[in-house]
Coordinates of C-alpha atoms (C1' of nucleotides) in Angstrom, one line a residue:
Chain A
M1 CA -20.4 -8.8 -25.0
K2 CA -20.9 -12.1 -23.1
T3 CA -21.9 -11.9 -19.5
A4 CA -18.6 -13.4 -18.3
E5 CA -16.7 -10.6 -20.1
K6 CA -19.1 -8.0 -18.8
I7 CA -18.4 -9.2 -15.3
L8 CA -14.7 -8.8 -15.7
V9 CA -15.0 -5.3 -17.2
T10 CA -17.4 -4.1 -14.5
S11 CA -15.3 -5.8 -11.7
L12 CA -12.2 -4.1 -12.9
D13 CA -13.9 -0.7 -13.0
L14 CA -15.4 -1.1 -9.5
F15 CA -12.2 -2.5 -8.0
N16 CA -10.2 0.4 -9.4
R17 CA -12.7 3.0 -8.2
R18 CA -13.7 1.7 -4.8
G19 CA -10.9 -0.8 -3.9
E20 CA -11.2 -4.5 -4.3
S21 CA -12.0 -5.1 -0.6
N22 CA -14.8 -2.6 -0.7
V23 CA -16.6 -4.4 -3.6
S24 CA -18.6 -7.5 -2.7
S25 CA -19.9 -10.0 -5.2
V26 CA -23.4 -8.6 -4.6
D27 CA -22.1 -5.1 -5.6
I28 CA -20.8 -6.4 -8.9
S29 CA -24.1 -8.2 -9.7
L30 CA -26.1 -5.1 -8.6
E31 CA -24.0 -2.9 -11.0
L32 CA -24.6 -5.3 -13.8
D33 CA -28.3 -5.8 -13.0
I34 CA -27.9 -9.6 -12.7
S35 CA -28.4 -11.8 -9.7
P36 CA -25.7 -12.9 -7.3
G37 CA -26.5 -16.5 -8.2
N38 CA -25.9 -15.7 -11.9
L39 CA -22.6 -14.1 -11.0
Y40 CA -21.6 -17.3 -9.2
Y41 CA -22.6 -19.4 -12.2
H42 CA -19.8 -17.6 -14.2
F43 CA -17.2 -17.0 -11.5
K44 CA -17.2 -19.1 -8.4
G45 CA -16.3 -16.2 -6.0
K46 CA -14.3 -13.0 -6.1
E47 CA -11.1 -14.9 -6.0
V48 CA -11.6 -16.3 -9.5
I49 CA -12.4 -12.8 -10.8
V50 CA -9.3 -11.3 -9.3
E51 CA -7.2 -14.1 -10.8
A52 CA -8.7 -13.6 -14.2
L53 CA -8.0 -9.9 -14.0
F54 CA -4.5 -10.4 -13.0
A55 CA -4.0 -12.8 -15.9
L56 CA -5.2 -9.9 -18.2
Y57 CA -2.8 -7.5 -16.5
K58 CA 0.1 -9.9 -16.9
D59 CA -0.6 -10.5 -20.5
Q60 CA -0.7 -6.8 -21.4
M61 CA 2.3 -6.0 -19.3
D62 CA 4.3 -8.8 -20.9
K63 CA 3.6 -7.4 -24.3
V64 CA 5.0 -4.1 -23.4
L65 CA 8.1 -5.7 -22.0
Q66 CA 8.4 -7.9 -25.0
S67 CA 8.3 -5.0 -27.4
T68 CA 11.3 -3.5 -25.6
I69 CA 13.5 -6.5 -26.0
Q70 CA 12.7 -6.9 -29.7
K71 CA 13.1 -3.3 -30.9
E72 CA 16.5 -1.8 -30.2
I73 CA 15.4 1.2 -28.2
N74 CA 17.6 4.1 -27.2
I75 CA 17.6 6.0 -24.0
E76 CA 14.9 8.5 -25.1
D77 CA 12.6 5.7 -26.1
F78 CA 13.3 4.3 -22.7
F79 CA 11.4 7.0 -20.9
Y80 CA 8.5 6.5 -23.2
F81 CA 8.7 2.8 -22.4
L82 CA 8.6 3.7 -18.7
F83 CA 5.5 5.7 -19.3
L84 CA 3.8 2.8 -21.0
V85 CA 4.5 0.6 -18.0
L86 CA 3.1 3.2 -15.6
E87 CA 0.1 3.6 -17.8
K88 CA -0.7 -0.2 -17.9
G89 CA -0.4 -0.1 -14.1
Y90 CA -2.9 2.7 -14.0
L91 CA -5.4 0.6 -15.9
F92 CA -5.2 -2.1 -13.2
Q93 CA -4.6 0.2 -10.3
F94 CA -6.6 -1.9 -7.9
L95 CA -3.7 -4.5 -7.9
Y96 CA -1.4 -1.8 -6.5
H97 CA -3.8 0.0 -4.4
N98 CA -4.7 -2.7 -2.0
Q99 CA -1.8 -5.0 -2.2
A100 CA -1.7 -5.8 1.5
N101 CA -5.2 -7.3 1.3
L102 CA -4.5 -8.8 -2.0
S103 CA -1.6 -10.9 -0.8
E104 CA -3.5 -11.9 2.3
N105 CA -6.7 -12.9 0.6
Y106 CA -5.3 -14.2 -2.7
P107 CA -1.9 -15.6 -2.1
S108 CA -1.7 -17.2 -5.5
V109 CA -2.2 -13.8 -7.2
A110 CA 0.4 -12.3 -4.8
K111 CA 2.9 -14.9 -5.7
A112 CA 2.4 -14.4 -9.4
F113 CA 2.6 -10.7 -9.0
S114 CA 5.9 -10.7 -7.2
K115 CA 7.3 -13.2 -9.7
H116 CA 6.2 -10.9 -12.5
L117 CA 7.7 -7.9 -10.8
I118 CA 11.1 -9.6 -10.4
L119 CA 11.1 -10.5 -14.0
Q120 CA 10.2 -7.0 -15.0
E121 CA 13.1 -5.7 -13.0
K122 CA 15.5 -8.2 -14.6
C123 CA 14.3 -6.8 -17.9
L124 CA 14.9 -3.2 -16.7
E125 CA 18.4 -4.1 -15.5
K126 CA 19.4 -5.6 -18.8
L127 CA 18.2 -2.5 -20.6
L128 CA 20.1 -0.2 -18.3
E129 CA 23.2 -2.3 -18.6
K130 CA 23.0 -2.1 -22.3
F131 CA 22.8 1.7 -22.1
M132 CA 25.8 1.6 -19.8
S133 CA 27.8 -0.5 -22.2
E134 CA 26.8 1.9 -25.0
G135 CA 28.0 4.8 -22.9
S136 CA 24.7 6.7 -22.7
I137 CA 24.6 5.9 -19.0
K138 CA 27.6 6.3 -16.7
A139 CA 27.2 4.2 -13.6
S140 CA 28.5 1.2 -11.7
N141 CA 26.7 -2.1 -11.5
V142 CA 25.6 -1.3 -8.1
Q143 CA 24.2 2.0 -9.2
I144 CA 22.3 0.3 -11.9
K145 CA 20.7 -2.0 -9.3
Q146 CA 19.8 1.1 -7.3
M147 CA 18.2 2.6 -10.4
V148 CA 16.1 -0.5 -10.9
E149 CA 15.0 -0.5 -7.3
L150 CA 14.0 3.1 -7.5
I151 CA 12.1 2.6 -10.7
G152 CA 10.3 -0.4 -9.2
L153 CA 9.4 1.7 -6.2
V154 CA 7.9 4.4 -8.3
F155 CA 6.1 1.9 -10.5
T156 CA 4.4 0.0 -7.8
Q157 CA 4.0 2.6 -5.0
S158 CA 3.8 6.2 -6.3
A159 CA 0.1 6.1 -6.6
N160 CA -0.2 4.9 -3.0
Y161 CA 2.1 7.7 -1.9
Y162 CA 0.0 10.4 -3.6
A163 CA -3.2 8.8 -2.3
L164 CA -1.7 8.8 1.2
K165 CA -1.0 12.5 1.0
G166 CA -4.7 13.0 0.2
Q167 CA -4.2 13.7 -3.5
D168 CA -6.6 12.7 -6.2
V169 CA -5.2 9.7 -8.1
S170 CA -8.2 9.3 -10.5
D171 CA -6.6 11.2 -13.3
E172 CA -3.4 10.4 -15.1
T173 CA -1.4 13.4 -14.0
H174 CA 0.4 11.6 -11.3
L175 CA 1.9 9.2 -13.8
Y176 CA 3.9 12.1 -15.2
K177 CA 4.9 13.0 -11.7
G178 CA 6.2 9.5 -11.2
L179 CA 8.1 9.8 -14.4
A180 CA 9.5 13.1 -13.3
T181 CA 10.8 11.5 -10.1
I182 CA 12.5 8.7 -12.0
L183 CA 14.0 11.2 -14.4
F184 CA 15.3 13.3 -11.5
A185 CA 17.1 10.3 -10.0
L186 CA 18.6 9.0 -13.2
L187 CA 19.5 12.3 -14.8
P188 CA 22.9 12.7 -13.1
Y189 CA 24.0 9.4 -14.6
I190 CA 22.7 10.0 -18.1
N191 CA 25.3 10.9 -20.7
L192 CA 23.5 12.9 -23.3
P193 CA 24.1 16.3 -25.0
Q194 CA 22.6 19.0 -22.9
G195 CA 20.1 20.0 -25.6
E196 CA 18.5 16.6 -25.8
L197 CA 18.3 16.2 -22.1
H198 CA 16.4 19.4 -21.8
Q199 CA 14.0 18.3 -24.5
L200 CA 13.3 15.2 -22.5
Q201 CA 12.7 17.0 -19.3
E202 CA 10.4 19.5 -20.9
A203 CA 8.4 16.8 -22.6
I204 CA 7.7 15.3 -19.2
A205 CA 7.4 18.5 -17.3
T206 CA 4.7 19.9 -19.5
H207 CA 2.5 17.1 -18.3
S208 CA 3.0 17.7 -14.6
L209 CA 2.4 21.5 -14.5
A210 CA 0.5 21.3 -11.3
D211 CA 3.5 20.9 -9.1
G212 CA 5.8 23.6 -10.5
L213 CA 8.0 20.9 -12.0
T214 CA 8.0 22.9 -15.2
Q215 CA 11.0 24.9 -14.1
A216 CA 13.1 21.7 -13.9
Chain B
M1 CA 0.5 -2.1 33.4
K2 CA -3.2 -1.1 33.2
T3 CA -5.5 -3.0 31.0
A4 CA -6.1 -0.1 28.7
E5 CA -2.3 0.2 28.1
K6 CA -2.0 -3.5 27.7
I7 CA -4.7 -3.4 25.0
L8 CA -2.8 -0.8 23.1
V9 CA 0.6 -2.6 23.3
T10 CA -0.9 -5.9 22.2
S11 CA -3.0 -4.3 19.5
L12 CA 0.0 -2.6 18.0
D13 CA 1.9 -5.9 18.0
L14 CA -0.9 -7.8 16.4
F15 CA -1.6 -5.1 13.9
N16 CA 2.1 -4.9 12.9
R17 CA 2.4 -8.7 12.6
R18 CA -0.8 -9.7 10.9
G19 CA -2.1 -6.4 9.4
E20 CA -4.8 -4.3 11.0
S21 CA -7.7 -5.7 8.9
N22 CA -6.8 -9.2 9.8
V23 CA -7.0 -8.6 13.5
S24 CA -10.5 -8.6 15.0
S25 CA -11.4 -7.2 18.4
V26 CA -12.0 -10.8 19.5
D27 CA -8.4 -11.7 18.4
I28 CA -7.1 -8.9 20.6
S29 CA -9.1 -10.0 23.7
L30 CA -8.1 -13.6 23.0
E31 CA -4.4 -12.7 23.0
L32 CA -4.8 -10.8 26.2
D33 CA -6.9 -13.4 27.9
I34 CA -9.7 -11.0 28.5
S35 CA -13.3 -11.1 27.2
P36 CA -14.5 -9.1 24.2
G37 CA -16.9 -7.3 26.5
N38 CA -14.1 -6.2 28.7
L39 CA -12.2 -4.9 25.6
Y40 CA -15.3 -2.9 24.7
Y41 CA -15.4 -1.4 28.1
H42 CA -12.0 0.2 27.5
F43 CA -12.2 0.9 23.9
K44 CA -15.5 1.2 22.1
G45 CA -14.4 -0.6 18.9
K46 CA -11.2 -1.0 16.9
E47 CA -11.5 2.5 15.5
V48 CA -10.8 4.0 18.9
I49 CA -7.7 1.8 19.3
V50 CA -6.4 2.7 15.9
E51 CA -6.9 6.4 16.7
A52 CA -5.1 6.1 20.0
L53 CA -2.2 4.3 18.3
F54 CA -1.9 6.9 15.7
A55 CA -1.8 9.6 18.3
L56 CA 1.2 7.8 19.9
Y57 CA 2.8 7.5 16.5
K58 CA 2.3 11.2 15.8
D59 CA 3.7 12.2 19.2
Q60 CA 6.9 10.2 18.8
M61 CA 7.4 11.3 15.2
D62 CA 6.9 14.9 16.1
K63 CA 9.5 14.7 18.8
V64 CA 12.0 13.5 16.2
L65 CA 11.1 16.3 13.8
Q66 CA 11.3 18.8 16.7
S67 CA 14.8 17.7 17.6
T68 CA 16.0 18.4 14.1
I69 CA 14.7 22.0 14.1
Q70 CA 16.2 22.8 17.5
K71 CA 19.7 21.4 17.1
E72 CA 21.6 22.7 14.2
I73 CA 22.3 19.5 12.3
N74 CA 24.7 19.2 9.4
I75 CA 24.3 17.0 6.4
E76 CA 25.8 13.9 8.0
D77 CA 23.5 14.1 10.9
F78 CA 20.8 14.5 8.3
F79 CA 21.1 10.9 7.2
Y80 CA 21.0 9.7 10.8
F81 CA 17.8 11.8 11.2
L82 CA 16.4 10.1 8.2
F83 CA 17.1 6.7 9.8
L84 CA 15.4 7.7 13.0
V85 CA 12.2 8.6 11.0
L86 CA 12.4 5.3 9.1
E87 CA 12.8 3.5 12.4
K88 CA 9.8 5.2 14.0
G89 CA 7.8 4.2 11.0
Y90 CA 8.9 0.7 11.5
L91 CA 7.5 0.6 15.0
F92 CA 4.1 1.5 13.7
Q93 CA 4.4 -0.3 10.4
F94 CA 0.8 -1.3 10.3
L95 CA -0.1 2.3 9.6
Y96 CA 1.9 2.1 6.3
H97 CA 1.2 -1.5 5.5
N98 CA -2.6 -1.3 5.1
Q99 CA -3.1 2.3 4.3
A100 CA -5.7 1.7 1.7
N101 CA -8.0 0.0 4.2
L102 CA -7.0 2.5 6.8
S103 CA -8.2 5.4 4.9
E104 CA -11.4 3.7 3.9
N105 CA -12.2 2.4 7.4
Y106 CA -10.8 5.3 9.5
P107 CA -11.1 8.5 7.5
S108 CA -10.2 10.6 10.5
V109 CA -6.9 8.8 11.0
A110 CA -6.2 9.0 7.3
K111 CA -6.8 12.8 7.3
A112 CA -4.5 13.3 10.3
F113 CA -1.9 11.0 8.7
S114 CA -1.8 13.0 5.5
K115 CA -1.7 16.2 7.4
H116 CA 1.2 15.0 9.4
L117 CA 3.0 13.8 6.3
I118 CA 2.7 17.1 4.6
L119 CA 4.1 18.9 7.7
Q120 CA 6.9 16.4 7.8
E121 CA 7.8 17.1 4.2
K122 CA 7.7 20.9 4.8
C123 CA 10.2 20.3 7.6
L124 CA 12.4 18.2 5.3
E125 CA 12.2 20.9 2.6
K126 CA 13.3 23.6 5.0
L127 CA 16.3 21.4 6.1
L128 CA 17.4 20.8 2.5
E129 CA 17.0 24.4 1.7
K130 CA 19.3 25.3 4.6
F131 CA 21.9 22.8 3.3
M132 CA 21.5 24.4 -0.1
S133 CA 22.1 27.9 1.2
E134 CA 25.1 26.6 3.2
G135 CA 26.5 25.1 0.0
S136 CA 26.6 21.5 1.2
I137 CA 23.9 20.7 -1.4
K138 CA 24.0 22.0 -4.9
A139 CA 20.5 22.0 -6.4
S140 CA 17.6 24.1 -7.7
N141 CA 14.5 24.7 -5.7
V142 CA 12.6 22.3 -8.0
Q143 CA 15.2 19.7 -7.4
I144 CA 14.9 20.1 -3.7
K145 CA 11.1 19.5 -4.1
Q146 CA 11.9 16.3 -6.0
M147 CA 14.3 15.2 -3.2
V148 CA 11.5 15.7 -0.7
E149 CA 9.1 13.7 -2.8
L150 CA 11.5 10.9 -3.2
I151 CA 12.3 10.7 0.4
G152 CA 8.6 10.8 1.2
L153 CA 8.1 7.9 -1.2
V154 CA 10.8 5.8 0.4
F155 CA 9.6 6.7 3.9
T156 CA 6.0 5.7 3.4
Q157 CA 6.2 3.0 0.7
S158 CA 9.5 1.1 0.6
A159 CA 8.3 -1.5 3.1
N160 CA 5.3 -2.1 0.9
Y161 CA 7.5 -2.4 -2.1
Y162 CA 9.7 -5.0 -0.5
A163 CA 6.7 -6.9 0.8
L164 CA 5.2 -6.9 -2.7
K165 CA 8.4 -8.5 -4.1
G166 CA 7.9 -11.2 -1.5
Q167 CA 10.7 -10.2 0.7
D168 CA 10.6 -10.5 4.5
V169 CA 10.0 -7.1 6.1
S170 CA 9.9 -8.3 9.7
D171 CA 13.5 -7.3 10.4
E172 CA 15.1 -3.9 10.2
T173 CA 17.4 -4.6 7.3
H174 CA 15.1 -3.1 4.7
L175 CA 15.4 0.3 6.6
Y176 CA 19.0 0.5 5.5
K177 CA 18.0 -0.4 2.0
G178 CA 15.6 2.5 2.0
L179 CA 18.3 4.7 3.3
A180 CA 20.6 3.5 0.6
T181 CA 18.1 4.4 -2.0
I182 CA 17.7 7.9 -0.7
L183 CA 21.5 8.3 -0.5
F184 CA 21.8 7.1 -4.1
A185 CA 19.4 9.7 -5.3
L186 CA 20.8 12.6 -3.3
L187 CA 24.5 11.8 -3.7
P188 CA 25.0 13.6 -7.0
Y189 CA 23.8 16.8 -5.5
I190 CA 25.8 16.6 -2.3
N191 CA 28.8 18.8 -2.0
L192 CA 31.2 17.1 0.4
P193 CA 34.8 16.1 0.3
Q194 CA 35.1 12.6 -1.3
G195 CA 36.5 11.1 1.9
E196 CA 33.5 12.1 4.0
L197 CA 31.1 10.9 1.4
H198 CA 32.6 7.5 1.3
Q199 CA 32.4 7.3 5.0
L200 CA 28.7 7.9 4.9
Q201 CA 28.1 5.4 2.2
E202 CA 30.0 2.7 4.0
A203 CA 28.2 3.4 7.2
I204 CA 24.9 2.7 5.5
A205 CA 26.2 0.0 3.2
T206 CA 27.5 -2.2 6.1
H207 CA 24.0 -2.6 7.2
S208 CA 22.5 -3.7 3.9
L209 CA 25.1 -6.4 3.0
A210 CA 22.4 -8.7 1.8
D211 CA 22.0 -7.0 -1.5
G212 CA 25.5 -6.4 -2.5
L213 CA 25.1 -2.7 -1.9
T214 CA 28.4 -2.9 0.0
Q215 CA 30.3 -2.2 -3.1
A216 CA 28.7 1.2 -3.6
Chain C
dG1 C1' -28.2 -18.8 -18.2
dT2 C1' -30.6 -16.6 -15.0
dC3 C1' -33.5 -16.0 -11.1
dT4 C1' -35.1 -16.2 -5.9
dA5 C1' -34.5 -17.9 -1.5
dT6 C1' -31.8 -19.4 2.0
dA7 C1' -27.8 -21.3 4.6
dT8 C1' -23.6 -20.1 6.8
dC9 C1' -20.0 -17.7 8.8
dG10 C1' -17.3 -14.0 11.0
dG11 C1' -16.8 -9.7 12.9
dG12 C1' -18.8 -5.8 15.5
dA13 C1' -21.5 -4.5 19.2
dT14 C1' -24.2 -4.6 23.6
dA15 C1' -27.1 -6.0 27.8
dG16 C1' -27.0 -7.6 32.2
dA17 C1' -24.9 -10.5 35.8
dC18 C1' -21.0 -10.8 38.9
Chain D
dG1 C1' -13.6 -3.9 35.7
dT2 C1' -14.7 -8.1 34.0
dC3 C1' -17.4 -11.9 32.3
dT4 C1' -21.2 -14.6 29.5
dA5 C1' -24.6 -14.6 26.3
dT6 C1' -26.6 -12.9 22.6
dC7 C1' -27.8 -9.9 18.6
dC8 C1' -27.0 -7.8 14.3
dC9 C1' -25.2 -7.3 10.0
dG10 C1' -22.8 -7.9 5.7
dA11 C1' -20.5 -11.0 2.7
dT12 C1' -19.9 -15.6 0.8
dA13 C1' -21.9 -19.5 -1.0
dT14 C1' -25.3 -22.8 -2.8
dA15 C1' -29.8 -25.2 -3.9
dG16 C1' -33.5 -25.6 -6.7
dA17 C1' -37.0 -23.4 -9.8
dC18 C1' -37.7 -21.2 -14.4

DNA sequence: GTCTATATCGGGATAGAC
DNA sequence: GTCTATCCCGATATAGAC
């Protein structure tokens, strides 16, 4: 692995674990056993590193979105898709964790982030509208918009919410809790045979045992 | 107004507008036309200021919660109560805006905050359970817990979500959008005559015209 | 490509005069 | 209570040798 790549991998890891603002360029070079000067040879400042990491994030996320548009997915696949998005977010959690700082210190990244989010939500909206026209979802257009907003809220903020409550966010359990929240909100509008619905719920609930959601 | 009080008021204003981490003690003294040394005479560092502001926040929030327990409120009052909580949060938005930094730089505040949140959610849960036993809400215990979690998510994170999407959060409009999201998620479980429900929805929707939620 | 050494800058903190 | 002056420290940034 080239030094440049090693820097990105290590930075991502440190950012995710300690928060971007708590990691200085010296910390990164220390972790890699290289000198600060060397780090600067590859990346002229933390900003460039953050930008490079965001580009990676965007690439991977776009691939997930792309796959949804191409394959004709049904509403059960949909929840799996939601999980994939949550999971990608988890890999780059530092982007969500410190977004206030992020937008203040790296406005270019913040702009690209919000642009990407809006696109992502457009994509979600299209999907839900398709389900609506197919009859697997019963809702008005306004309700669809509400669903999109709620999903966006869970995607981008649920980790912060759990962290604020003092819960550990280092494992992936909370992803399932987020998924359960989305399922809870959408369920009343989903038009599926009871049996299949329960199957879906159980699949999600088995992963979020901790909170007694299993009885859902 | 005493200097100490002026410092608190000005700090709150600056924190809310620029974010706590972007406001240095010198900024505060500059805004007040006093010297940094004088500021330190009253508050030995920003930490003490943040702690004092959180104490204020907690006091005011507790009063709102208290009022709910004492008066026997019905489910329509409930949404007004939710709005009051959202509004109090708005007055101290800096606590929510930069929570990652907050918990890293002021662990004592973070601990008190999470403790307060958990208490608040207990209070919410009790309220919802009361509505359930009265029949105005039809839901299982697990669904009640989900409602509480969703409300907590909106309370603490919706401003961050809108900010992340690049929207302006300086006015109070987004409070109504948050309220609309909660209403959207709870509505299927609420057991009220259609007429009264529509009244509720409209009352909320008239305040969030911007997003076409009026048609809800 | 990588190192050491150093310059710069901003924020937090404090001593001592008034 | 309030001010001025100063110190300390951590982080960014860069120059120049190897």
